[in-house]
Amino acid sequence: MSFSSQTKGELARVVPTKKCCMLAEITGFLRVAGSLRLVGGGKFTIVASTENPAIARHYKTLIREYFGSNAGIEVGNSQVPGKARGSYRYRYSLVIRPDEKSLQILRETGMILIKEGNDFLSDGIYQPIIRNKCCKKAYLRGLFLGVGTMSDPRKSYHLEFVLNSSQVAQELKRLIGSFVDLSAGLIERGEEHVVYMKRAEYISDMLGIMGANEAMLEFENIRIGRGLRREVNRISNCDNANVDRTLSAAEQQIKYIELIDAKLGLDNLDPVLRETAQLRLELPGASLTDIGEALRPPIKKPGVSKRFAKLKEIAESLDK
């Protein structure tokens, strides 16, 4: 099961305890997953579809609890995007007919409003539904269960809501930004409007806001693990680079020392330079710090560096 499906499974088990939050979550889901069928006489049937049976059962229960409406569930097939013709997957559709209060539900969720005595279909987020912070969280949960998805955090950090309405997308972006230290981007992908997050801390906060606490903890554990691996790799790369530099410098120093030995003889060097040169020949892979600790008496790295600089100067003078 993907991380996104796992998260949705957890959210589908969250049951709002307050009536206002029930309404907000139902409204969010219907806004993005619902469509209307005109059945004549100015009456509508609401159809809200999902590929997850747990989500369909969740909203059937919420709608019955809040509205006293017994929505039906129909099972059908849909073409799998990007797959060969004939590749299908199941879709579960909540169906709320006129005799199950479809019009009352449309009015209370703000999907149908009245203007100048006439009904009209609204767009955007119905603001009276999300006056309270708890309702904003529930509404976001409904939106995510309807059209949300996220990548596996082991591979990348990405959470998005894929919407058909530009107005809903813009208002969703503002809704997310109403939470402290949280923001989202907005892009168009063909005819779709995508509200997205790529920063790990934002995604973690969003999971917590929607009520996916188990997913948030797993996300944070993965995030910490990725951070540790990056740090280990960084240190390892630095160590490897330092080793390469040390060996390269040591090779140059050995060349200088061999030139001095051939043209002057190490025995003719100052005793401290002779001791340093002999140690380098004995310890070709040692760092300057290691050389300094092997000297008697030991000296610090800068002192060893000065001695090798002097040996280089002597070698260059002999090579002219």
Short mmCIF file of C-alpha atoms in Angstrom, two decimals, residues 16 50 79 93 114 120 187 217 226 240 311:
data_model
loop_
_atom_site.label_atom_id
_atom_site.label_comp_id
_atom_site.label_asym_id
_atom_site.label_seq_id
_atom_site.Cartn_x
_atom_site.Cartn_y
_atom_site.Cartn_z
CA PRO A 16 -15.48 14.25 14.05
CA THR A 50 -13.77 7.62 -4.85
CA GLN A 79 -10.18 3.56 -17.03
CA SER A 93 -19.98 6.23 -5.78
CA ILE A 114 -30.14 31.68 -3.32
CA PHE A 120 -27.81 28.88 -8.29
CA ILE A 187 0.27 25.72 -10.50
CA LEU A 217 4.95 10.24 13.03
CA ARG A 226 16.96 10.69 5.48
CA ASN A 240 37.31 10.99 1.47
CA LEU A 311 62.10 21.04 2.89
#
